Coordinates of C-alpha atoms in Angstrom, one line a residue:
X1 CA 0.0 0.0 0.0
X2 CA 2.8 2.4 0.9
X3 CA 4.7 1.7 -2.3
X4 CA 1.6 2.3 -4.4
X5 CA 0.8 5.6 -2.6
X6 CA 4.4 6.7 -3.0
X7 CA 4.4 6.0 -6.7
X8 CA 1.3 8.1 -7.0
X9 CA 2.8 10.9 -5.0
X10 CA 6.0 11.0 -7.1
X11 CA 3.8 12.3 -9.9
X12 CA 1.5 14.5 -7.8
X13 CA 1.8 18.2 -8.6
X14 CA -0.5 19.1 -5.7
X15 CA 2.4 18.0 -3.4
X16 CA 4.2 21.2 -4.4
X17 CA 3.3 24.5 -2.8
X18 CA 2.3 26.1 -6.1
X19 CA 0.7 22.9 -7.4
X20 CA 2.7 23.1 -10.6
X21 CA 5.6 20.7 -10.1
X22 CA 6.0 17.1 -9.0
X23 CA 9.0 14.9 -8.3
X24 CA 8.8 13.7 -11.9
X25 CA 9.2 17.2 -13.2
X26 CA 13.0 16.8 -12.6
X27 CA 13.3 13.0 -12.1
X28 CA 11.7 12.1 -15.4
X29 CA 11.2 8.3 -15.9
X30 CA 11.8 8.5 -19.6
X31 CA 15.2 10.2 -19.0
X32 CA 16.4 7.6 -16.4
X33 CA 14.8 9.6 -13.6
X34 CA 16.9 12.6 -14.4
X35 CA 16.1 15.8 -16.4
X36 CA 18.9 15.7 -19.1
X37 CA 20.3 19.1 -17.9
X38 CA 23.7 19.8 -16.5
X39 CA 22.2 21.3 -13.4
X40 CA 18.7 21.6 -12.2
X41 CA 18.9 25.4 -11.5
X42 CA 21.5 28.2 -11.7
X43 CA 24.2 27.3 -9.1
X44 CA 22.5 23.9 -8.5
X45 CA 23.5 20.3 -9.0
X46 CA 23.0 17.7 -11.5
X47 CA 19.8 15.7 -11.0
X48 CA 20.7 12.2 -10.0
X49 CA 18.6 9.1 -10.9
X50 CA 16.2 7.6 -8.4
X51 CA 17.1 3.9 -8.9
X52 CA 19.4 1.9 -6.6
X53 CA 18.5 3.9 -3.5
X54 CA 17.7 0.7 -1.6
X55 CA 21.4 0.0 -1.7
X56 CA 22.3 3.3 -0.1
X57 CA 23.1 4.4 3.4
X58 CA 23.6 8.1 2.7
X59 CA 21.9 10.3 0.2
X60 CA 22.5 13.5 -1.8
X61 CA 25.7 14.7 -3.5
X62 CA 27.3 16.5 -0.6
X63 CA 25.4 15.4 2.5
X64 CA 27.1 12.6 4.5
X65 CA 24.8 13.5 7.4
X66 CA 21.7 12.5 5.3
X67 CA 21.3 8.9 6.3
X68 CA 17.5 8.6 6.2
X69 CA 15.7 8.2 2.9
X70 CA 12.4 9.4 4.4
X71 CA 14.0 12.7 5.4
X72 CA 15.7 12.9 2.0
X73 CA 12.4 12.5 0.2
X74 CA 11.0 15.4 2.1
X75 CA 13.9 17.8 1.5
X76 CA 12.9 19.0 -2.0
X77 CA 9.3 19.4 -0.6
X78 CA 10.7 22.0 1.9
X79 CA 13.0 23.8 -0.5
X80 CA 11.5 27.0 -2.1
X81 CA 13.7 26.5 -5.1
X82 CA 12.1 23.1 -5.7
X83 CA 8.6 22.2 -4.4
X84 CA 8.4 23.9 -1.1
X85 CA 8.3 25.2 1.5
X86 CA 6.1 22.6 3.2
X87 CA 2.8 24.0 4.2
X88 CA -0.4 22.9 6.0
X89 CA -2.2 24.3 3.0
X90 CA -0.6 21.7 0.8
X91 CA -1.7 18.9 3.1
X92 CA -5.2 20.3 3.3
X93 CA -5.4 20.3 -0.5
X94 CA -4.4 16.6 -0.6
X95 CA -6.9 15.7 2.1
X96 CA -9.7 17.3 0.0
X97 CA -9.2 14.6 -2.5
X98 CA -11.3 11.7 -1.2
X99 CA -9.5 9.1 -3.2
X100 CA -6.1 10.2 -2.2
X101 CA -7.2 10.5 1.4
X102 CA -8.4 6.9 1.3
X103 CA -5.0 5.8 -0.2
X104 CA -3.2 7.4 2.8
X105 CA -5.6 5.7 5.2
X106 CA -5.0 2.3 3.6
X107 CA -1.2 2.8 3.6
X108 CA -1.2 4.0 7.3
X109 CA -4.0 2.1 9.0
X110 CA -4.7 3.1 12.6
X111 CA -3.0 6.6 12.2
X112 CA -4.9 9.3 14.2
X113 CA -4.6 11.7 11.3
X114 CA -4.3 11.0 7.6
X115 CA -2.0 12.9 5.2
X116 CA 0.9 14.1 7.3
X117 CA 4.4 15.0 6.1
X118 CA 5.8 12.1 8.0
X119 CA 3.4 9.7 6.2
X120 CA 4.3 11.4 2.9
X121 CA 8.0 10.9 3.5
X122 CA 7.5 7.3 4.4
X123 CA 5.4 6.6 1.3
X124 CA 7.8 8.4 -1.0
X125 CA 10.8 6.5 0.5
X126 CA 9.0 3.2 0.0
X127 CA 8.4 3.9 -3.6
X128 CA 12.0 5.1 -4.2
X129 CA 13.3 1.9 -2.7
X130 CA 11.2 -0.1 -5.2
X131 CA 12.7 1.7 -8.3
X132 CA 15.1 -0.7 -10.0
X133 CA 17.7 0.2 -12.7
X134 CA 16.8 -0.9 -16.2
X135 CA 18.2 -4.3 -17.1
X136 CA 21.4 -4.2 -19.1
X137 CA 23.7 -6.6 -20.9
X138 CA 25.8 -7.0 -17.7
X139 CA 22.8 -8.4 -15.8
X140 CA 22.1 -10.8 -18.6
X141 CA 25.7 -11.9 -18.6
X142 CA 25.5 -12.5 -14.8
X143 CA 22.4 -14.5 -15.4
X144 CA 24.3 -16.9 -17.6
X145 CA 24.0 -15.3 -21.1
X146 CA 27.6 -15.8 -22.1
X147 CA 27.3 -13.7 -25.2
X148 CA 25.6 -10.8 -23.6
X149 CA 28.8 -8.7 -23.3
X150 CA 30.8 -7.7 -26.3
X151 CA 34.6 -8.4 -26.4
X152 CA 35.2 -4.7 -25.7
X153 CA 32.9 -4.8 -22.6
X154 CA 34.6 -7.9 -21.3
X155 CA 38.0 -6.2 -21.6
X156 CA 36.5 -3.2 -19.9
X157 CA 35.2 -5.3 -17.1
X158 CA 38.7 -6.5 -16.4
X159 CA 40.2 -3.0 -16.7
X160 CA 37.5 -1.6 -14.3
X161 CA 39.0 -3.7 -11.6
X162 CA 42.7 -3.5 -12.6
X163 CA 42.8 0.3 -12.7
X164 CA 40.9 0.7 -9.4
X165 CA 37.5 1.9 -10.5
X166 CA 35.9 -1.0 -8.5
X167 CA 37.5 0.4 -5.3
X168 CA 34.8 3.0 -5.0
X169 CA 32.3 1.7 -7.5
X170 CA 31.3 -1.6 -6.0
X171 CA 28.6 -4.1 -6.9
X172 CA 25.7 -4.5 -6.9
X173 CA 25.0 -0.9 -7.8
X174 CA 28.6 0.0 -8.6
X175 CA 28.6 2.8 -6.2
X176 CA 29.4 3.4 -2.5
X177 CA 28.7 5.7 0.4
X178 CA 32.2 7.2 0.3
X179 CA 32.9 10.8 -0.6
X180 CA 35.7 12.2 -2.8
X181 CA 36.8 15.4 -4.4
X182 CA 37.3 14.6 -8.0
X183 CA 39.0 17.8 -9.1
X184 CA 36.1 19.7 -10.5
X185 CA 35.1 23.2 -9.4
X186 CA 32.8 23.0 -6.3
X187 CA 31.8 25.2 -3.4
X188 CA 34.1 24.2 -0.6
X189 CA 31.4 24.7 1.9
X190 CA 29.7 21.7 0.5
X191 CA 31.4 18.9 2.4
X192 CA 34.8 20.4 1.6
X193 CA 34.1 19.7 -2.0
X194 CA 33.8 15.9 -1.6
X195 CA 30.9 14.4 -3.5
X196 CA 29.3 11.0 -2.9
X197 CA 30.3 8.2 -5.3
X198 CA 27.3 7.6 -7.5
X199 CA 26.0 4.2 -8.6
X200 CA 26.7 3.2 -12.2
X201 CA 23.8 0.9 -12.9
X202 CA 21.9 2.2 -15.9
X203 CA 24.4 5.0 -16.3
X204 CA 24.0 4.9 -20.1
X205 CA 20.6 6.6 -19.6
X206 CA 21.6 9.4 -17.3
X207 CA 23.9 11.8 -19.2
X208 CA 25.3 14.4 -18.5
X209 CA 27.6 13.3 -15.7
X210 CA 29.3 14.4 -12.4
X211 CA 27.7 16.6 -9.7
X212 CA 28.0 19.6 -12.0
X213 CA 26.9 17.9 -15.2
X214 CA 30.2 18.9 -16.9
X215 CA 30.8 15.6 -18.7
X216 CA 28.4 15.1 -21.7
X217 CA 29.5 11.5 -22.4
X218 CA 30.9 8.5 -20.6
X219 CA 34.1 8.9 -22.6
X220 CA 34.6 12.3 -21.1
X221 CA 34.1 10.8 -17.6
X222 CA 36.7 8.0 -18.3
X223 CA 39.2 10.5 -19.7
X224 CA 38.8 12.8 -16.6
X225 CA 39.8 10.0 -14.3
X226 CA 42.5 8.9 -16.7
X227 CA 44.1 12.3 -16.2
X228 CA 43.9 11.8 -12.4
X229 CA 40.9 14.1 -12.0
X230 CA 41.7 17.8 -11.7
X231 CA 43.1 20.3 -9.1
X232 CA 42.4 19.3 -5.6
X233 CA 41.3 15.7 -6.4
X234 CA 41.4 13.2 -3.6
X235 CA 44.6 11.1 -3.2
X236 CA 42.6 8.0 -4.2
X237 CA 42.2 9.5 -7.7
X238 CA 45.5 9.1 -9.6
X239 CA 46.4 9.2 -13.3
X240 CA 45.8 6.1 -15.3
X241 CA 47.9 4.9 -18.2
X242 CA 45.1 4.2 -20.6
X243 CA 45.2 3.9 -24.4
X244 CA 42.4 5.0 -26.6
X245 CA 41.4 1.3 -26.8
X246 CA 41.3 1.1 -23.0
X247 CA 39.0 4.1 -22.9
X248 CA 36.7 2.6 -25.5
X249 CA 36.6 -0.7 -23.6
X250 CA 35.8 0.9 -20.3
X251 CA 33.0 2.9 -21.9
X252 CA 31.6 -0.3 -23.4
X253 CA 31.5 -1.9 -20.0
X254 CA 29.9 1.1 -18.4
X255 CA 27.2 1.1 -21.1
X256 CA 26.5 -2.6 -20.3
X257 CA 25.6 -1.9 -16.7

């Protein structure tokens, strides 16, 4: 019941203060739950996809303190630059919809009041945890389809481990809850410039890349790391001796995820 309610709320424009924007306005399912833009707003951040969150313990690009998906789901609802701030008027608007009110009551039986912000965060988090990355060639390969990966992707899989990518990008979602400065311009007040390692499942669907959306293609991403990142990059990011063929193979593997 909570997952179904949360799925409905992800597309609910009345959840925003002005009634004109939903979670799907920026996290568009047809764009891999992103918006295709470098950043969501002037001075903002790249919109990350919504799949793979069930594997996460921390959330957001620069917020190691954010360890609760329910709270994270409510954050854009309270931000005036996104869908907020949160208001009792918004909740009253939702309660006025008899069908939606019944859905809340079914999802939270026994609650003394229906349609609260706490219930909304819980329902959204339940729906987010249920979003799975789209199946790719790598998953078919793991399932036993020996020919699912191209020769280039197989070489890229080996390189991915050999050059250290897998140290931070670990299965099953090829991400981690660690934070690193990757040598791109960033406001140092944001976690000293250290961004969370994103998951790579379905990454072929979510261009552009990096927290600032500065890489238009996966090849640009690989070449950035091959250079050892940029000024101020974390010590874990060191130059890689990659040939053009190596770059091509790594991209082929990433596109298979």
